[in-house]
Amino acid sequence: MLMSGVRVLVGTRKGAFALTSDGKRKRWKVSGPHFAGWEIYHVKGSPVDPNRLFASQTSAWFGQIIQRSDDGGKTWFQPGTPAGEPTTTPDGMPQGESNKFVYDGIPGSHQWYDGTQHPWEFKRVWHLEPSLTDPDTVYAGVEDAALFRTTDGGKSWHELSGLRKHDTGPKWQPGAGGMCLHTILLDPSNPQRMYIAISAAGAFRTDDGGKTWRPINRGLHSQYIPDPNAEVGHCVHRIAMHPSRPSTLFMQKHWDVMRTDDAGESWREVSGNLPTDFGFPIDVHAHEPETIYVVPIKSDSEHFPPDGKLRVFRSRAGGNEWETLTKGLPQRNCYVNVLRDAMSVDSLDPCGIYFGTTGGQVYASADAGDSWAPIVRDLPAVLSVEVQALP
Amino acid sequence: MIRVLLPPHLRTLARVDGEVQLDVEGPATQRSVLDALEANYPMLRGTVRDHVTQERRSLVRFFACGQDVSHEPPDAPLPAEVANGSEPFLVIGAIAGG
């Protein structure tokens, strides 16, 4: 299937960029920076309407902004205050609600780095996950960990507080990057089922559309916490799912690459012959549900590739047996990191794989990882990469 | 007419160049000026003050007539020069690198 093109949406420390190409994915056009100077944690398009994009624009100084585009990223607006429309409602109330993320009720406390309790404080949106069926519905994973949802195209956001109010909440703790809800997976076969992951609490599943949640961390083993097999407290870095097999999940944990085939009821390690099983991103080939990708990083204390060689590892067996992919990637003096939301796959054939680095490179493979080339080399540090196949 | 000078990122967000000019009802205070700012530019809600508590964000500071007024009570009168428009009210992002 030859689509007319692809659009890669890149969030960086200093703005957003859109990288576009035709179906061959050889020649690229770069646009940006959008929202120059702001941290863009994530940009993602609606599967229902590819021209509708949502962006998380954030700043330690000025807080959280949600941006939306309805024309594929040419123009953007804050959905609470559409460009050209009145900035107040007919009764005079300001329409600035799209930036507002307020926890439901009294937020309570979680575990701090030193083991004491610390109040929940909203900091930013890490991840935006548009609904598979409704262009106005989007889920937002935030720091400090919670799940929000909009059903009006981003104009207002409301917490699905059953997650944060889970009994284990006081035991959740921040990882080095903060206590973030960074992964949201929607089950295409069951609208009531959703998976999320939090650093450092672990993975959770809902089977009732987000009202109630339970931890799904059985089988995870984390030596850096007091009880290595605890129900919560695991630093899950990323989870990936192939839409055709929504009960099979692949996880890159702080250490260990894991797999479940029963919707998270039990996990088993599939690190196999990886040179190190520390890392951040993990993703699944668009057409081969047993083909997965990771980018191993040396260790928790040295966040760069082993031996200065940037290598993607691919397993065609759903884990355990990994092959090294290096063609076109730097194999000396490379000390960048690839963050958890900075890998994506397109749905073309052959499947395209993309990832961005903290050194500002975005690499693309148009042949499922066999060979790579940089689309751009000198962006700000890349926080997130998403790709859309355009009709 | 009260003049407000926003930091560059907030000018971009509000789609304004240079200073913002606001009509403020009643005495000119931090609260009344920021209320008027947010009423005219609702996209700035939450960027200077917290949405709920209305407290100044910790990395934002306010200056008037060369004085740091960040820690003044929100209902304290601002200097007459700000109230009569001869001096701007400055909203500044704290210098913290990045």
XYZ file of C-alpha atoms in Angstrom:
489
model
C 0.000 0.000 0.000
C 1.619 3.231 -1.118
C 0.257 6.126 0.860
C 0.748 9.639 -0.396
C 3.075 10.495 2.424
C 4.051 10.575 6.036
C 4.250 13.300 8.638
C 6.597 12.929 11.579
C 5.663 15.068 14.576
C 8.639 15.874 16.752
C 8.475 17.433 20.217
C 11.714 18.960 21.495
C 13.043 20.944 24.425
C 12.682 24.147 22.411
C 9.706 23.697 20.123
C 7.863 21.349 17.774
C 8.815 20.316 14.269
C 6.931 18.548 11.490
C 8.905 16.445 9.031
C 7.048 15.408 5.879
C 7.850 13.123 2.987
C 6.195 11.129 0.248
C 5.666 7.392 0.526
C 9.265 6.672 -0.405
C 10.456 8.447 2.723
C 13.761 9.549 1.206
C 13.400 13.310 0.809
C 12.090 15.307 3.719
C 10.707 18.765 4.301
C 11.189 20.223 7.765
C 8.854 22.830 9.230
C 9.269 24.539 12.582
C 10.021 25.443 15.189
C 6.428 25.759 16.265
C 5.993 27.223 19.773
C 9.657 28.209 19.664
C 11.432 28.164 22.984
C 8.812 26.065 24.782
C 9.176 22.451 25.805
C 6.929 20.333 23.618
C 6.512 17.051 25.395
C 4.250 15.440 22.828
C 2.410 16.037 19.562
C -0.031 13.471 18.251
C -2.714 13.302 15.575
C -6.198 11.859 15.765
C -6.501 8.446 14.088
C -9.974 9.539 12.974
C -8.887 12.837 11.439
C -5.153 13.025 10.648
C -5.317 16.785 10.224
C -6.375 17.222 13.819
C -3.259 17.414 15.977
C -2.838 18.018 19.682
C 0.334 19.350 21.296
C 1.476 19.633 24.879
C 3.345 22.923 25.227
C 4.852 23.396 28.642
C 7.216 25.492 30.693
C 8.460 25.456 34.259
C 7.900 29.221 34.213
C 4.504 29.577 32.578
C 2.824 26.209 33.050
C 0.797 24.028 30.741
C -0.683 24.984 27.384
C -2.669 22.693 25.109
C -2.518 23.503 21.414
C -4.637 22.107 18.630
C -4.399 22.204 14.866
C -7.211 21.300 12.491
C -5.143 21.657 9.336
C -2.310 19.231 9.849
C -0.094 21.659 11.727
C -0.212 24.703 9.434
C -2.009 26.761 12.068
C -2.515 26.192 15.761
C -4.789 27.517 18.462
C -5.565 26.930 22.088
C -8.861 25.096 21.876
C -10.384 27.199 24.631
C -9.704 30.337 22.637
C -9.966 29.637 18.896
C -8.247 32.193 16.708
C -10.643 34.785 15.398
C -13.397 33.876 17.823
C -14.467 35.929 20.838
C -12.241 35.337 23.835
C -15.185 35.339 26.193
C -18.440 33.450 26.269
C -21.700 35.323 25.633
C -22.079 35.829 29.373
C -18.599 37.287 29.583
C -16.715 34.322 31.011
C -13.165 33.840 29.740
C -12.573 30.853 27.526
C -9.157 29.879 28.799
C -10.064 26.487 30.188
C -7.944 24.402 27.835
C -4.829 25.014 29.949
C -6.529 23.969 33.126
C -5.616 20.611 34.642
C -6.991 20.422 38.141
C -7.050 17.213 40.142
C -10.430 15.928 41.181
C -10.977 16.645 44.888
C -8.158 16.868 47.393
C -5.159 15.355 45.628
C -3.579 13.518 48.566
C 0.043 12.462 48.684
C 2.516 10.013 47.212
C 5.936 8.821 48.224
C 8.773 11.313 47.767
C 12.363 10.429 46.890
C 13.306 10.236 50.563
C 10.401 7.968 51.483
C 8.256 10.690 53.073
C 4.821 11.593 51.766
C 4.575 14.505 49.326
C 1.457 16.222 47.966
C 0.365 15.629 44.391
C 1.268 18.706 42.308
C 0.378 19.133 38.647
C 3.447 19.918 36.535
C 2.856 19.092 32.876
C 1.259 16.846 30.287
C 3.684 14.172 29.116
C 1.534 12.288 26.665
C -1.609 12.927 24.631
C -3.514 9.924 23.300
C -6.342 10.782 20.900
C -9.348 8.455 20.874
C -9.467 5.774 18.200
C -13.036 6.718 17.299
C -13.845 10.304 18.298
C -11.745 13.280 17.156
C -12.929 15.359 20.135
C -11.835 12.851 22.778
C -8.226 12.770 23.936
C -6.560 11.285 26.998
C -3.701 13.107 28.707
C -1.090 11.504 30.928
C 0.335 14.035 33.354
C 3.003 14.608 35.985
C 2.339 14.176 38.933
C 0.779 10.984 37.728
C -2.864 11.162 36.746
C -5.053 10.631 33.720
C -7.189 13.396 32.243
C -9.664 13.352 29.367
C -11.260 15.905 27.120
C -14.424 15.164 25.190
C -14.749 18.607 23.600
C -11.654 18.746 21.446
C -9.362 19.975 24.184
C -11.420 22.915 25.413
C -11.721 21.436 28.890
C -10.031 18.583 30.708
C -11.331 16.411 33.532
C -9.506 13.857 35.600
C -10.371 10.168 35.544
C -9.525 10.104 39.195
C -10.151 6.431 39.875
C -6.563 5.840 38.864
C -4.892 8.380 41.140
C -7.192 7.420 43.993
C -6.162 3.783 43.774
C -5.278 2.343 47.183
C -1.630 2.078 46.179
C -1.331 5.824 45.365
C 0.604 6.690 48.533
C 3.245 4.155 47.459
C 3.838 5.650 44.012
C 7.067 7.573 43.705
C 8.798 9.760 41.135
C 11.521 8.440 38.881
C 14.448 10.621 37.875
C 12.232 12.393 35.332
C 9.412 13.014 37.775
C 6.301 11.036 38.622
C 4.864 10.912 35.148
C 2.061 9.016 33.477
C 3.795 8.554 30.132
C 2.058 5.689 28.327
C -1.609 5.337 27.362
C -2.671 2.376 25.245
C -6.256 2.098 24.007
C -7.529 -1.401 23.228
C -9.036 -1.226 19.723
C -11.127 -4.342 20.356
C -12.593 -3.208 23.659
C -13.426 0.461 24.258
C -13.674 -0.184 27.992
C -10.093 -1.425 28.269
C -7.080 0.819 28.533
C -3.533 0.422 29.804
C -1.365 3.132 31.314
C 2.114 3.217 32.802
C 3.677 5.439 35.440
C 7.284 6.017 36.522
C 7.701 4.798 39.174
C 4.492 3.005 40.014
C 4.118 0.537 37.181
C 1.438 -0.525 34.739
C -2.302 -0.349 35.364
C -5.358 -1.559 33.456
C -8.968 -0.491 33.418
C -11.777 -2.656 32.082
C -14.553 -0.146 32.700
C -13.516 2.866 30.641
C -11.295 4.402 33.296
C -13.509 4.307 36.378
C -11.507 1.667 38.227
C -7.967 0.444 37.784
C -5.713 -2.264 39.027
C -1.962 -2.696 38.962
C -0.715 -5.260 36.437
C 2.864 -5.752 37.533
C 3.045 -9.435 38.428
C 6.313 -10.840 37.139
C 8.183 -7.556 37.219
C 11.306 -7.715 39.334
C 13.055 -4.472 40.319
C 16.089 -4.793 42.525
C 16.204 -1.046 43.206
C 13.050 -1.082 45.370
C 12.738 -2.539 48.873
C 10.477 -5.386 47.755
C 11.683 -6.301 44.259
C 8.366 -8.027 43.489
C 6.070 -5.350 44.929
C 2.602 -4.709 43.534
C 3.630 -1.134 42.652
C 6.820 0.935 42.603
C 8.348 -0.391 39.395
C 9.913 2.116 37.036
C 8.176 1.165 33.816
C 9.639 3.239 30.990
C 7.358 2.340 28.114
C 4.750 -0.164 26.960
C 3.873 -0.999 23.358
C 1.031 -2.963 21.786
C 0.157 -4.190 18.321
C -3.477 -3.318 17.577
C -4.214 -6.809 16.263
C -3.185 -8.405 19.574
C -4.299 -6.063 22.328
C -3.654 -8.592 25.096
C 0.016 -8.838 24.223
C 2.111 -6.009 25.587
C 5.832 -5.344 25.395
C 7.542 -3.343 28.118
C 10.864 -1.578 28.432
C 11.368 -1.325 32.158
C 14.108 0.628 33.938
C 16.024 -2.614 33.552
C 14.527 -5.596 31.676
C 12.479 -5.971 28.534
C 9.246 -7.753 29.423
C 6.260 -9.313 27.706
C 2.736 -10.318 28.667
C 0.231 -12.295 26.624
C -2.632 -12.084 29.079
C -3.292 -8.338 29.265
C -0.777 -7.830 32.029
C -1.877 -10.587 34.399
C 1.661 -11.951 34.239
C 4.882 -10.720 32.685
C 8.004 -12.574 31.658
C 11.414 -11.277 30.734
C 12.415 -11.359 27.066
C 15.722 -9.450 27.254
C 17.536 -12.480 25.818
C 20.806 -11.578 24.114
C 20.530 -7.786 24.388
C 23.884 -6.211 25.330
C 22.067 -4.317 28.105
C 18.380 -4.359 28.874
C 18.187 -0.820 30.231
C 16.471 1.607 27.890
C 13.493 3.832 27.310
C 11.493 3.291 24.100
C 9.971 0.090 22.755
C 7.753 -0.297 19.712
C 6.096 -2.920 17.517
C 6.300 -3.298 13.731
C 3.056 -2.128 12.128
C 2.429 -5.371 10.230
C 4.308 -7.991 12.226
C 3.028 -8.256 15.799
C 6.012 -10.338 16.888
C 8.605 -7.877 15.567
C 9.697 -5.394 18.206
C 12.354 -2.718 18.583
C 14.381 -1.327 21.475
C 17.357 1.005 21.830
C 19.535 -0.317 24.659
C 21.240 2.205 26.901
C 24.281 1.363 28.964
C 22.816 1.679 32.452
C 20.651 3.656 34.833
C 23.619 5.805 35.746
C 25.023 6.159 32.214
C 22.204 7.152 29.880
C 23.978 6.627 26.575
C 24.496 3.725 24.170
C 27.105 1.121 25.146
C 30.541 1.638 23.564
C 29.482 4.870 21.860
C 27.534 2.890 19.244
C 23.946 3.830 18.507
C 22.222 0.531 17.848
C 18.604 -0.442 17.472
C 17.813 -4.035 18.351
C 15.038 -5.914 16.577
C 13.455 -9.160 17.593
C 11.313 -10.998 15.073
C 10.361 -13.552 17.710
C 8.595 -11.259 20.137
C 11.698 -11.003 22.288
C 14.586 -13.121 23.569
C 16.371 -13.315 20.201
C 17.600 -9.926 19.092
C 19.485 -8.752 16.014
C 21.596 -5.620 15.854
C 20.627 -2.855 13.423
C 23.448 -0.421 12.728
C 23.435 0.487 9.039
C 23.384 4.261 8.806
C 23.638 4.818 12.570
C 26.783 6.283 14.190
C 29.052 3.516 15.449
C 31.626 5.595 17.260
C 31.626 8.447 19.769
C 27.850 8.541 20.055
C 26.561 9.392 23.535
C 22.981 10.475 22.980
C 19.898 9.034 24.636
C 16.565 8.075 23.102
C 13.707 9.009 25.401
C 10.623 6.902 26.045
C 8.194 8.700 23.736
C 10.758 9.269 20.989
C 10.137 6.193 18.818
C 7.312 5.544 16.410
C 6.353 3.327 13.480
C 4.358 4.159 10.365
C 1.790 1.911 8.684
C 3.305 1.919 5.211
C 4.793 -1.155 3.576
C 7.621 -1.692 4.277
C 7.068 -0.398 7.790
C 8.924 2.794 8.646
C 10.643 3.177 12.022
C 11.584 6.557 13.500
C 13.371 7.720 16.586
C 14.768 10.974 17.923
C 17.745 11.560 20.195
C 18.721 13.945 22.927
C 21.365 15.168 20.475
C 18.664 16.464 18.132
C 18.844 13.840 15.407
C 15.737 12.163 14.040
C 16.582 8.890 12.308
C 14.250 7.127 9.905
C 14.246 3.675 8.402
C 11.989 2.978 5.420
C 12.798 -0.740 5.489
C 11.714 -1.876 8.942
C 15.066 -1.076 10.507
C 17.501 -2.658 8.031
C 18.981 0.748 7.180
C 18.731 4.202 8.674
C 19.330 7.808 7.687
C 18.922 11.029 9.629
C 16.027 13.232 8.555
C 17.472 16.096 10.578
C 20.637 16.245 12.650
C 20.592 19.385 14.724
C 17.248 19.923 16.404
C 16.989 20.657 20.123
C 16.897 17.547 22.320
C 14.061 15.359 21.101
C 11.378 14.477 23.651
C 8.849 12.718 21.439
C 8.326 11.354 17.946
C 5.020 10.365 16.377
C 4.340 9.508 12.754
C 1.207 9.687 10.683
C 0.598 7.992 7.353
C -1.276 10.474 5.193
C -3.913 9.308 2.695
C -5.065 52.844 31.243
C -2.545 50.478 32.766
C 0.438 49.247 30.793
C 1.664 45.678 31.253
C 4.892 44.338 29.801
C 4.804 40.577 29.364
C 7.782 38.276 28.858
C 8.383 37.197 25.241
C 6.832 33.730 25.589
C 3.596 35.173 26.919
C 3.513 37.879 24.245
C 3.710 35.088 21.662
C 0.954 33.181 23.392
C -1.281 36.257 23.589
C -0.374 37.276 20.028
C 0.632 40.769 21.036
C 3.648 42.933 20.287
C 5.103 45.238 22.868
C 3.077 46.336 25.833
C -0.485 45.404 26.646
C -2.818 48.221 27.668
C -5.644 47.445 30.038
C -8.597 49.260 31.530
C -8.724 48.250 35.171
C -11.776 48.812 37.308
C -11.162 50.146 40.798
C -7.773 50.457 42.479
C -4.749 49.184 40.572
C -3.468 46.129 42.420
C -1.716 42.980 41.304
C -5.019 41.159 41.473
C -7.046 43.730 39.550
C -4.374 44.084 36.864
C -4.016 40.321 36.428
C -7.787 39.871 36.447
C -8.035 42.390 33.618
C -5.126 40.767 31.790
C -6.726 37.326 31.945
C -10.155 38.662 30.991
C -8.710 40.248 27.872
C -6.284 37.439 27.098
C -7.830 34.251 28.477
C -5.126 32.130 26.887
C -2.864 33.509 29.632
C -4.922 32.016 32.417
C -2.703 29.726 34.443
C 0.521 31.076 32.971
C 1.134 33.858 35.507
C -1.051 32.682 38.398
C -2.244 29.251 39.377
C -5.656 28.417 37.924
C -7.176 27.580 41.278
C -5.225 29.265 44.060
C -4.557 32.435 42.025
C -1.078 32.498 43.542
C 1.849 33.782 41.487
C 3.687 30.940 39.779
C 6.962 30.367 41.544
C 9.184 31.270 38.569
C 7.279 34.439 37.691
C 8.072 37.811 39.242
C 6.447 41.244 39.179
C 8.266 44.580 39.012
C 6.986 48.153 39.134
C 8.981 51.398 39.084
C 12.227 49.483 39.500
C 10.968 47.640 42.568
C 10.359 43.926 42.967
C 6.725 43.717 44.068
C 6.453 39.939 43.684
C 6.003 39.398 47.370
C 3.582 42.249 47.985
C 0.021 41.195 48.906
C -2.132 40.808 45.770
C -4.541 43.486 46.944
C -1.891 46.053 47.870
C -2.060 49.198 45.715
C 0.502 49.363 42.933
C 2.575 52.561 42.640
C 0.706 55.609 41.366
C 2.942 55.700 38.281
C 1.624 52.243 37.291
C -1.942 53.227 38.106
C -1.760 56.343 35.922
C 0.038 54.596 33.070
C 3.313 56.494 33.205
C 5.190 53.303 34.194
C 4.460 49.723 33.106
C 3.745 46.749 35.346
C 6.364 44.176 34.468
C 5.740 40.421 34.423
C 9.093 38.675 34.263
C 10.187 35.065 34.014
C 12.746 34.402 36.743
C 16.262 34.054 35.426
C 17.028 30.397 35.881
C 18.926 29.319 32.799
C 17.593 26.927 30.184
